[in-house]
Amino acid sequence: MNITSVTQFNLVGLSNNRKIQIVLFVVLLLLYLLTVMGNLIIIMLIQVDSHLQTPMYYFLTHLSSLEICYISNSVPQALAHLLAGNGAISFTRCTLQMYVGLTMGSTEGLLLGVMAYDRYLAICHPLLYVIAMGRWRRVQLASGARAGGIFLSTLNVGCTLRLPFCGPNRVNHFTCELPFVLKLACADTRMTEAVIFGAAVVILVVPLSVILTSYSLILASVLQMPSASGRHKAFSTCVSHLAVVVLFYGTVISMYMRPRSGTATDVDKRTAVFYVLVTPLLNPFIYTLRNKDVHNAAVKVFQRWVFKTKLQR
């Protein structure tokens, strides 16, 4: 029987020092604005440029939208807490934040696996690529990633809410995240931790296996290319995706797939900063720094804007 009596949690945040809180507020606000604008620009460029209407950029649009939702789920609340100097959050709001964040993160993990499969088809089977990754197949894969994220998140949060929360309500984090909240349950959490670990295997290990297999096959295929320029072009299209994979999986696996200690540590909190704040910020830059197609699309949009401005004058 669930005897939960806790009505709110208190998020410790990143610092208790008031001066540091103000500095963190400014830094987080800038990071949040840059992340949202960067990912929105990527989505806009893909939508307006016909040369970017390909499967790779279709999935990139989904990734950018996920990043916006993911960071918007936690950072605005963290900003409000920093400004107020108080980390109180209701049990219901904390649960919702935990559910949305886990859904977005789970979906991203599955989507990165889909994107690796897309690159494998494009490089290793270019003649079949257009048919194999047609419009309906793209919709199926993207929808499957979202459905999988929702299902796994519902399973994890549902199992957590079956536990009673009857006393401690201090969360050593700046957002409501499942492993941190689970530590406050007033019951044996081993079964729930086993479920979470199993879900983490599906969310992280399975897509990571697809990614490693895909890139192993890509590497073998690229090394057989006679042209050095062809090898360079093939590698460059995959470098950005691998960078995102390293950032995302490295930090999330260290959080969800290692033995749990009795209390949440500051190291756990700092680790969370990378996949909550840093990865969503870097994604648009990683995908565009060496991408000529995106550069050309940006130039075209800018030229159109300049032309329209001149006509209006």
PDB file of N, CA, C and O in Angstrom, residues 39-106:
ATOM      1  N   ASN A  39      19.095  25.180 -31.789  1.00  0.00           N
ATOM      2  CA  ASN A  39      18.297  24.065 -32.299  1.00  0.00           C
ATOM      3  C   ASN A  39      17.131  24.537 -33.161  1.00  0.00           C
ATOM      4  O   ASN A  39      16.760  23.869 -34.132  1.00  0.00           O
ATOM      5  N   LEU A  40      16.550  25.687 -32.826  1.00  0.00           N
ATOM      6  CA  LEU A  40      15.483  26.246 -33.670  1.00  0.00           C
ATOM      7  C   LEU A  40      16.006  26.638 -35.047  1.00  0.00           C
ATOM      8  O   LEU A  40      15.323  26.450 -36.058  1.00  0.00           O
ATOM      9  N   ILE A  41      17.221  27.170 -35.087  1.00  0.00           N
ATOM     10  CA  ILE A  41      17.831  27.541 -36.372  1.00  0.00           C
ATOM     11  C   ILE A  41      18.039  26.307 -37.238  1.00  0.00           C
ATOM     12  O   ILE A  41      17.778  26.326 -38.448  1.00  0.00           O
ATOM     13  N   ILE A  42      18.512  25.214 -36.619  1.00  0.00           N
ATOM     14  CA  ILE A  42      18.692  23.972 -37.356  1.00  0.00           C
ATOM     15  C   ILE A  42      17.359  23.503 -37.947  1.00  0.00           C
ATOM     16  O   ILE A  42      17.272  23.148 -39.131  1.00  0.00           O
ATOM     17  N   ILE A  43      16.315  23.507 -37.143  1.00  0.00           N
ATOM     18  CA  ILE A  43      14.988  23.075 -37.606  1.00  0.00           C
ATOM     19  C   ILE A  43      14.506  23.970 -38.744  1.00  0.00           C
ATOM     20  O   ILE A  43      13.992  23.487 -39.760  1.00  0.00           O
ATOM     21  N   MET A  44      14.681  25.289 -38.597  1.00  0.00           N
ATOM     22  CA  MET A  44      14.224  26.232 -39.612  1.00  0.00           C
ATOM     23  C   MET A  44      14.959  26.023 -40.934  1.00  0.00           C
ATOM     24  O   MET A  44      14.344  25.985 -42.015  1.00  0.00           O
ATOM     25  N   LEU A  45      16.285  25.873 -40.870  1.00  0.00           N
ATOM     26  CA  LEU A  45      17.075  25.692 -42.087  1.00  0.00           C
ATOM     27  C   LEU A  45      16.672  24.425 -42.820  1.00  0.00           C
ATOM     28  O   LEU A  45      16.573  24.411 -44.059  1.00  0.00           O
ATOM     29  N   ILE A  46      16.434  23.376 -42.091  1.00  0.00           N
ATOM     30  CA  ILE A  46      16.043  22.104 -42.709  1.00  0.00           C
ATOM     31  C   ILE A  46      14.674  22.230 -43.373  1.00  0.00           C
ATOM     32  O   ILE A  46      14.436  21.658 -44.446  1.00  0.00           O
ATOM     33  N   GLN A  47      13.778  22.993 -42.762  1.00  0.00           N
ATOM     34  CA  GLN A  47      12.437  23.138 -43.308  1.00  0.00           C
ATOM     35  C   GLN A  47      12.400  23.995 -44.573  1.00  0.00           C
ATOM     36  O   GLN A  47      11.593  23.735 -45.481  1.00  0.00           O
ATOM     37  N   VAL A  48      13.262  25.016 -44.657  1.00  0.00           N
ATOM     38  CA  VAL A  48      13.169  25.969 -45.767  1.00  0.00           C
ATOM     39  C   VAL A  48      14.065  25.614 -46.949  1.00  0.00           C
ATOM     40  O   VAL A  48      13.862  26.132 -48.048  1.00  0.00           O
ATOM     41  N   ASP A  49      15.066  24.750 -46.755  1.00  0.00           N
ATOM     42  CA  ASP A  49      15.986  24.419 -47.846  1.00  0.00           C
ATOM     43  C   ASP A  49      15.671  23.030 -48.388  1.00  0.00           C
ATOM     44  O   ASP A  49      15.740  22.033 -47.660  1.00  0.00           O
ATOM     45  N   SER A  50      15.367  22.959 -49.689  1.00  0.00           N
ATOM     46  CA  SER A  50      14.988  21.683 -50.304  1.00  0.00           C
ATOM     47  C   SER A  50      16.148  20.690 -50.332  1.00  0.00           C
ATOM     48  O   SER A  50      15.933  19.472 -50.367  1.00  0.00           O
ATOM     49  N   HIS A  51      17.398  21.185 -50.337  1.00  0.00           N
ATOM     50  CA  HIS A  51      18.556  20.301 -50.365  1.00  0.00           C
ATOM     51  C   HIS A  51      18.732  19.539 -49.042  1.00  0.00           C
ATOM     52  O   HIS A  51      19.501  18.572 -48.986  1.00  0.00           O
ATOM     53  N   LEU A  52      18.048  19.997 -48.008  1.00  0.00           N
ATOM     54  CA  LEU A  52      18.159  19.350 -46.708  1.00  0.00           C
ATOM     55  C   LEU A  52      16.957  18.442 -46.418  1.00  0.00           C
ATOM     56  O   LEU A  52      16.811  17.971 -45.292  1.00  0.00           O
ATOM     57  N   GLN A  53      16.157  18.184 -47.430  1.00  0.00           N
ATOM     58  CA  GLN A  53      14.996  17.303 -47.251  1.00  0.00           C
ATOM     59  C   GLN A  53      15.416  15.849 -47.477  1.00  0.00           C
ATOM     60  O   GLN A  53      14.929  15.159 -48.366  1.00  0.00           O
ATOM     61  N   THR A  54      16.342  15.388 -46.660  1.00  0.00           N
ATOM     62  CA  THR A  54      16.855  14.026 -46.756  1.00  0.00           C
ATOM     63  C   THR A  54      16.611  13.306 -45.427  1.00  0.00           C
ATOM     64  O   THR A  54      16.352  13.954 -44.408  1.00  0.00           O
ATOM     65  N   PRO A  55      16.721  11.974 -45.411  1.00  0.00           N
ATOM     66  CA  PRO A  55      16.485  11.245 -44.159  1.00  0.00           C
ATOM     67  C   PRO A  55      17.368  11.710 -43.007  1.00  0.00           C
ATOM     68  O   PRO A  55      16.894  11.821 -41.870  1.00  0.00           O
ATOM     69  N   MET A  56      18.660  11.969 -43.279  1.00  0.00           N
ATOM     70  CA  MET A  56      19.567  12.371 -42.212  1.00  0.00           C
ATOM     71  C   MET A  56      19.079  13.635 -41.518  1.00  0.00           C
ATOM     72  O   MET A  56      19.051  13.722 -40.287  1.00  0.00           O
ATOM     73  N   TYR A  57      18.655  14.620 -42.310  1.00  0.00           N
ATOM     74  CA  TYR A  57      18.200  15.882 -41.736  1.00  0.00           C
ATOM     75  C   TYR A  57      16.795  15.767 -41.162  1.00  0.00           C
ATOM     76  O   TYR A  57      16.428  16.538 -40.270  1.00  0.00           O
ATOM     77  N   TYR A  58      16.019  14.815 -41.662  1.00  0.00           N
ATOM     78  CA  TYR A  58      14.708  14.549 -41.066  1.00  0.00           C
ATOM     79  C   TYR A  58      14.888  14.101 -39.616  1.00  0.00           C
ATOM     80  O   TYR A  58      14.211  14.596 -38.708  1.00  0.00           O
ATOM     81  N   PHE A  59      15.817  13.171 -39.401  1.00  0.00           N
ATOM     82  CA  PHE A  59      16.086  12.707 -38.039  1.00  0.00           C
ATOM     83  C   PHE A  59      16.747  13.792 -37.197  1.00  0.00           C
ATOM     84  O   PHE A  59      16.519  13.873 -35.993  1.00  0.00           O
ATOM     85  N   LEU A  60      17.558  14.625 -37.830  1.00  0.00           N
ATOM     86  CA  LEU A  60      18.193  15.725 -37.102  1.00  0.00           C
ATOM     87  C   LEU A  60      17.152  16.727 -36.610  1.00  0.00           C
ATOM     88  O   LEU A  60      17.289  17.299 -35.524  1.00  0.00           O
ATOM     89  N   THR A  61      16.092  16.932 -37.399  1.00  0.00           N
ATOM     90  CA  THR A  61      14.990  17.796 -36.963  1.00  0.00           C
ATOM     91  C   THR A  61      14.351  17.247 -35.691  1.00  0.00           C
ATOM     92  O   THR A  61      14.081  17.993 -34.741  1.00  0.00           O
ATOM     93  N   HIS A  62      14.127  15.940 -35.673  1.00  0.00           N
ATOM     94  CA  HIS A  62      13.557  15.309 -34.478  1.00  0.00           C
ATOM     95  C   HIS A  62      14.509  15.436 -33.291  1.00  0.00           C
ATOM     96  O   HIS A  62      14.068  15.696 -32.163  1.00  0.00           O
ATOM     97  N   LEU A  63      15.810  15.273 -33.538  1.00  0.00           N
ATOM     98  CA  LEU A  63      16.783  15.376 -32.449  1.00  0.00           C
ATOM     99  C   LEU A  63      16.797  16.789 -31.869  1.00  0.00           C
ATOM    100  O   LEU A  63      16.815  16.970 -30.648  1.00  0.00           O
ATOM    101  N   SER A  64      16.766  17.794 -32.738  1.00  0.00           N
ATOM    102  CA  SER A  64      16.775  19.181 -32.275  1.00  0.00           C
ATOM    103  C   SER A  64      15.516  19.511 -31.478  1.00  0.00           C
ATOM    104  O   SER A  64      15.575  20.210 -30.461  1.00  0.00           O
ATOM    105  N   SER A  65      14.372  19.014 -31.927  1.00  0.00           N
ATOM    106  CA  SER A  65      13.121  19.266 -31.190  1.00  0.00           C
ATOM    107  C   SER A  65      13.156  18.581 -29.833  1.00  0.00           C
ATOM    108  O   SER A  65      12.658  19.133 -28.836  1.00  0.00           O
ATOM    109  N   LEU A  66      13.750  17.390 -29.767  1.00  0.00           N
ATOM    110  CA  LEU A  66      13.893  16.689 -28.489  1.00  0.00           C
ATOM    111  C   LEU A  66      14.771  17.487 -27.532  1.00  0.00           C
ATOM    112  O   LEU A  66      14.473  17.583 -26.331  1.00  0.00           O
ATOM    113  N   GLU A  67      15.859  18.042 -28.053  1.00  0.00           N
ATOM    114  CA  GLU A  67      16.782  18.797 -27.201  1.00  0.00           C
ATOM    115  C   GLU A  67      16.098  20.034 -26.620  1.00  0.00           C
ATOM    116  O   GLU A  67      16.312  20.384 -25.453  1.00  0.00           O
ATOM    117  N   ILE A  68      15.280  20.700 -27.433  1.00  0.00           N
ATOM    118  CA  ILE A  68      14.561  21.881 -26.950  1.00  0.00           C
ATOM    119  C   ILE A  68      13.592  21.490 -25.835  1.00  0.00           C
ATOM    120  O   ILE A  68      13.525  22.150 -24.787  1.00  0.00           O
ATOM    121  N   CYS A  69      12.848  20.412 -26.053  1.00  0.00           N
ATOM    122  CA  CYS A  69      11.897  19.954 -25.030  1.00  0.00           C
ATOM    123  C   CYS A  69      12.622  19.491 -23.776  1.00  0.00           C
ATOM    124  O   CYS A  69      12.179  19.756 -22.652  1.00  0.00           O
ATOM    125  N   TYR A  70      13.746  18.807 -23.961  1.00  0.00           N
ATOM    126  CA  TYR A  70      14.492  18.243 -22.835  1.00  0.00           C
ATOM    127  C   TYR A  70      15.031  19.336 -21.923  1.00  0.00           C
ATOM    128  O   TYR A  70      14.846  19.300 -20.699  1.00  0.00           O
ATOM    129  N   ILE A  71      15.675  20.331 -22.517  1.00  0.00           N
ATOM    130  CA  ILE A  71      16.267  21.381 -21.692  1.00  0.00           C
ATOM    131  C   ILE A  71      15.186  22.306 -21.133  1.00  0.00           C
ATOM    132  O   ILE A  71      15.336  22.853 -20.030  1.00  0.00           O
ATOM    133  N   SER A  72      14.071  22.464 -21.861  1.00  0.00           N
ATOM    134  CA  SER A  72      12.982  23.316 -21.375  1.00  0.00           C
ATOM    135  C   SER A  72      12.228  22.667 -20.223  1.00  0.00           C
ATOM    136  O   SER A  72      11.520  23.349 -19.483  1.00  0.00           O
ATOM    137  N   ASN A  73      12.379  21.378 -20.079  1.00  0.00           N
ATOM    138  CA  ASN A  73      11.718  20.665 -18.985  1.00  0.00           C
ATOM    139  C   ASN A  73      12.376  20.945 -17.638  1.00  0.00           C
ATOM    140  O   ASN A  73      11.708  20.889 -16.604  1.00  0.00           O
ATOM    141  N   SER A  74      13.668  21.262 -17.642  1.00  0.00           N
ATOM    142  CA  SER A  74      14.388  21.398 -16.375  1.00  0.00           C
ATOM    143  C   SER A  74      14.969  22.782 -16.106  1.00  0.00           C
ATOM    144  O   SER A  74      14.909  23.276 -14.976  1.00  0.00           O
ATOM    145  N   VAL A  75      15.517  23.423 -17.126  1.00  0.00           N
ATOM    146  CA  VAL A  75      16.252  24.669 -16.898  1.00  0.00           C
ATOM    147  C   VAL A  75      15.363  25.835 -16.443  1.00  0.00           C
ATOM    148  O   VAL A  75      15.747  26.564 -15.521  1.00  0.00           O
ATOM    149  N   PRO A  76      14.188  26.079 -17.059  1.00  0.00           N
ATOM    150  CA  PRO A  76      13.363  27.189 -16.560  1.00  0.00           C
ATOM    151  C   PRO A  76      13.027  27.066 -15.071  1.00  0.00           C
ATOM    152  O   PRO A  76      13.032  28.063 -14.341  1.00  0.00           O
ATOM    153  N   GLN A  77      12.741  25.838 -14.613  1.00  0.00           N
ATOM    154  CA  GLN A  77      12.461  25.625 -13.196  1.00  0.00           C
ATOM    155  C   GLN A  77      13.706  25.898 -12.359  1.00  0.00           C
ATOM    156  O   GLN A  77      13.635  26.513 -11.285  1.00  0.00           O
ATOM    157  N   ALA A  78      14.883  25.463 -12.854  1.00  0.00           N
ATOM    158  CA  ALA A  78      16.138  25.719 -12.147  1.00  0.00           C
ATOM    159  C   ALA A  78      16.424  27.218 -12.079  1.00  0.00           C
ATOM    160  O   ALA A  78      16.907  27.726 -11.062  1.00  0.00           O
ATOM    161  N   LEU A  79      16.109  27.943 -13.141  1.00  0.00           N
ATOM    162  CA  LEU A  79      16.301  29.396 -13.163  1.00  0.00           C
ATOM    163  C   LEU A  79      15.402  30.073 -12.128  1.00  0.00           C
ATOM    164  O   LEU A  79      15.832  30.993 -11.423  1.00  0.00           O
ATOM    165  N   ALA A  80      14.158  29.615 -12.053  1.00  0.00           N
ATOM    166  CA  ALA A  80      13.221  30.182 -11.079  1.00  0.00           C
ATOM    167  C   ALA A  80      13.710  29.940  -9.654  1.00  0.00           C
ATOM    168  O   ALA A  80      13.616  30.820  -8.791  1.00  0.00           O
ATOM    169  N   HIS A  81      14.244  28.755  -9.402  1.00  0.00           N
ATOM    170  CA  HIS A  81      14.758  28.431  -8.071  1.00  0.00           C
ATOM    171  C   HIS A  81      15.989  29.278  -7.735  1.00  0.00           C
ATOM    172  O   HIS A  81      16.144  29.718  -6.594  1.00  0.00           O
ATOM    173  N   LEU A  82      16.870  29.491  -8.709  1.00  0.00           N
ATOM    174  CA  LEU A  82      18.062  30.305  -8.474  1.00  0.00           C
ATOM    175  C   LEU A  82      17.675  31.749  -8.180  1.00  0.00           C
ATOM    176  O   LEU A  82      18.270  32.404  -7.315  1.00  0.00           O
ATOM    177  N   LEU A  83      16.678  32.240  -8.905  1.00  0.00           N
ATOM    178  CA  LEU A  83      16.249  33.622  -8.708  1.00  0.00           C
ATOM    179  C   LEU A  83      15.567  33.805  -7.361  1.00  0.00           C
ATOM    180  O   LEU A  83      15.771  34.816  -6.670  1.00  0.00           O
ATOM    181  N   ALA A  84      14.784  32.813  -6.961  1.00  0.00           N
ATOM    182  CA  ALA A  84      14.056  32.902  -5.695  1.00  0.00           C
ATOM    183  C   ALA A  84      14.912  32.485  -4.506  1.00  0.00           C
ATOM    184  O   ALA A  84      14.595  32.832  -3.363  1.00  0.00           O
ATOM    185  N   GLY A  85      15.969  31.727  -4.771  1.00  0.00           N
ATOM    186  CA  GLY A  85      16.790  31.220  -3.674  1.00  0.00           C
ATOM    187  C   GLY A  85      16.106  30.112  -2.908  1.00  0.00           C
ATOM    188  O   GLY A  85      16.470  29.797  -1.779  1.00  0.00           O
ATOM    189  N   ASN A  86      15.091  29.514  -3.525  1.00  0.00           N
ATOM    190  CA  ASN A  86      14.298  28.461  -2.867  1.00  0.00           C
ATOM    191  C   ASN A  86      14.024  27.361  -3.874  1.00  0.00           C
ATOM    192  O   ASN A  86      13.521  27.614  -4.970  1.00  0.00           O
ATOM    193  N   GLY A  87      14.351  26.101  -3.515  1.00  0.00           N
ATOM    194  CA  GLY A  87      14.204  24.986  -4.449  1.00  0.00           C
ATOM    195  C   GLY A  87      12.962  24.148  -4.245  1.00  0.00           C
ATOM    196  O   GLY A  87      12.939  22.982  -4.645  1.00  0.00           O
ATOM    197  N   ALA A  88      11.927  24.706  -3.629  1.00  0.00           N
ATOM    198  CA  ALA A  88      10.704  23.926  -3.377  1.00  0.00           C
ATOM    199  C   ALA A  88       9.971  23.619  -4.676  1.00  0.00           C
ATOM    200  O   ALA A  88       9.821  24.482  -5.548  1.00  0.00           O
ATOM    201  N   ILE A  89       9.512  22.367  -4.805  1.00  0.00           N
ATOM    202  CA  ILE A  89       8.742  21.954  -5.972  1.00  0.00           C
ATOM    203  C   ILE A  89       7.714  20.926  -5.511  1.00  0.00           C
ATOM    204  O   ILE A  89       8.024  20.051  -4.690  1.00  0.00           O
ATOM    205  N   SER A  90       6.488  21.042  -5.987  1.00  0.00           N
ATOM    206  CA  SER A  90       5.434  20.143  -5.543  1.00  0.00           C
ATOM    207  C   SER A  90       5.703  18.716  -6.010  1.00  0.00           C
ATOM    208  O   SER A  90       6.423  18.487  -6.996  1.00  0.00           O
ATOM    209  N   PHE A  91       5.112  17.757  -5.301  1.00  0.00           N
ATOM    210  CA  PHE A  91       5.283  16.344  -5.651  1.00  0.00           C
ATOM    211  C   PHE A  91       4.775  16.088  -7.070  1.00  0.00           C
ATOM    212  O   PHE A  91       5.429  15.376  -7.856  1.00  0.00           O
ATOM    213  N   THR A  92       3.633  16.677  -7.417  1.00  0.00           N
ATOM    214  CA  THR A  92       3.051  16.471  -8.751  1.00  0.00           C
ATOM    215  C   THR A  92       3.947  17.051  -9.833  1.00  0.00           C
ATOM    216  O   THR A  92       4.197  16.403 -10.861  1.00  0.00           O
ATOM    217  N   ARG A  93       4.419  18.274  -9.608  1.00  0.00           N
ATOM    218  CA  ARG A  93       5.284  18.914 -10.606  1.00  0.00           C
ATOM    219  C   ARG A  93       6.608  18.158 -10.750  1.00  0.00           C
ATOM    220  O   ARG A  93       7.135  18.026 -11.850  1.00  0.00           O
ATOM    221  N   CYS A  94       7.135  17.683  -9.636  1.00  0.00           N
ATOM    222  CA  CYS A  94       8.378  16.919  -9.662  1.00  0.00           C
ATOM    223  C   CYS A  94       8.189  15.634 -10.464  1.00  0.00           C
ATOM    224  O   CYS A  94       9.053  15.262 -11.271  1.00  0.00           O
ATOM    225  N   THR A  95       7.058  14.968 -10.251  1.00  0.00           N
ATOM    226  CA  THR A  95       6.762  13.732 -10.986  1.00  0.00           C
ATOM    227  C   THR A  95       6.662  13.994 -12.476  1.00  0.00           C
ATOM    228  O   THR A  95       7.196  13.245 -13.312  1.00  0.00           O
ATOM    229  N   LEU A  96       5.973  15.080 -12.844  1.00  0.00           N
ATOM    230  CA  LEU A  96       5.820  15.435 -14.253  1.00  0.00           C
ATOM    231  C   LEU A  96       7.177  15.757 -14.885  1.00  0.00           C
ATOM    232  O   LEU A  96       7.466  15.322 -16.011  1.00  0.00           O
ATOM    233  N   GLN A  97       8.009  16.505 -14.159  1.00  0.00           N
ATOM    234  CA  GLN A  97       9.334  16.850 -14.658  1.00  0.00           C
ATOM    235  C   GLN A  97      10.180  15.591 -14.856  1.00  0.00           C
ATOM    236  O   GLN A  97      10.896  15.455 -15.855  1.00  0.00           O
ATOM    237  N   MET A  98      10.082  14.686 -13.914  1.00  0.00           N
ATOM    238  CA  MET A  98      10.815  13.427 -13.986  1.00  0.00           C
ATOM    239  C   MET A  98      10.355  12.604 -15.197  1.00  0.00           C
ATOM    240  O   MET A  98      11.175  12.050 -15.936  1.00  0.00           O
ATOM    241  N   TYR A  99       9.045  12.563 -15.417  1.00  0.00           N
ATOM    242  CA  TYR A  99       8.483  11.774 -16.518  1.00  0.00           C
ATOM    243  C   TYR A  99       8.873  12.358 -17.883  1.00  0.00           C
ATOM    244  O   TYR A  99       9.320  11.628 -18.776  1.00  0.00           O
ATOM    245  N   VAL A 100       8.698  13.660 -18.044  1.00  0.00           N
ATOM    246  CA  VAL A 100       9.017  14.298 -19.331  1.00  0.00           C
ATOM    247  C   VAL A 100      10.515  14.193 -19.629  1.00  0.00           C
ATOM    248  O   VAL A 100      10.919  13.876 -20.752  1.00  0.00           O
ATOM    249  N   GLY A 101      11.342  14.451 -18.621  1.00  0.00           N
ATOM    250  CA  GLY A 101      12.784  14.376 -18.832  1.00  0.00           C
ATOM    251  C   GLY A 101      13.228  12.980 -19.228  1.00  0.00           C
ATOM    252  O   GLY A 101      14.047  12.807 -20.143  1.00  0.00           O
ATOM    253  N   LEU A 102      12.685  11.967 -18.568  1.00  0.00           N
ATOM    254  CA  LEU A 102      13.048  10.585 -18.877  1.00  0.00           C
ATOM    255  C   LEU A 102      12.527  10.182 -20.251  1.00  0.00           C
ATOM    256  O   LEU A 102      13.194   9.444 -20.992  1.00  0.00           O
ATOM    257  N   THR A 103      11.355  10.675 -20.617  1.00  0.00           N
ATOM    258  CA  THR A 103      10.798  10.386 -21.947  1.00  0.00           C
ATOM    259  C   THR A 103      11.676  10.976 -23.039  1.00  0.00           C
ATOM    260  O   THR A 103      12.011  10.304 -24.028  1.00  0.00           O
ATOM    261  N   MET A 104      12.064  12.234 -22.880  1.00  0.00           N
ATOM    262  CA  MET A 104      12.907  12.890 -23.880  1.00  0.00           C
ATOM    263  C   MET A 104      14.280  12.216 -23.973  1.00  0.00           C
ATOM    264  O   MET A 104      14.798  11.970 -25.066  1.00  0.00           O
ATOM    265  N   GLY A 105      14.872  11.904 -22.819  1.00  0.00           N
ATOM    266  CA  GLY A 105      16.180  11.264 -22.815  1.00  0.00           C
ATOM    267  C   GLY A 105      16.143   9.865 -23.412  1.00  0.00           C
ATOM    268  O   GLY A 105      17.048   9.482 -24.166  1.00  0.00           O
ATOM    269  N   SER A 106      15.102   9.091 -23.077  1.00  0.00           N
ATOM    270  CA  SER A 106      14.962   7.734 -23.620  1.00  0.00           C
ATOM    271  C   SER A 106      14.770   7.776 -25.130  1.00  0.00           C
ATOM    272  O   SER A 106      15.372   6.988 -25.878  1.00  0.00           O
TER     273      SER A 106
END
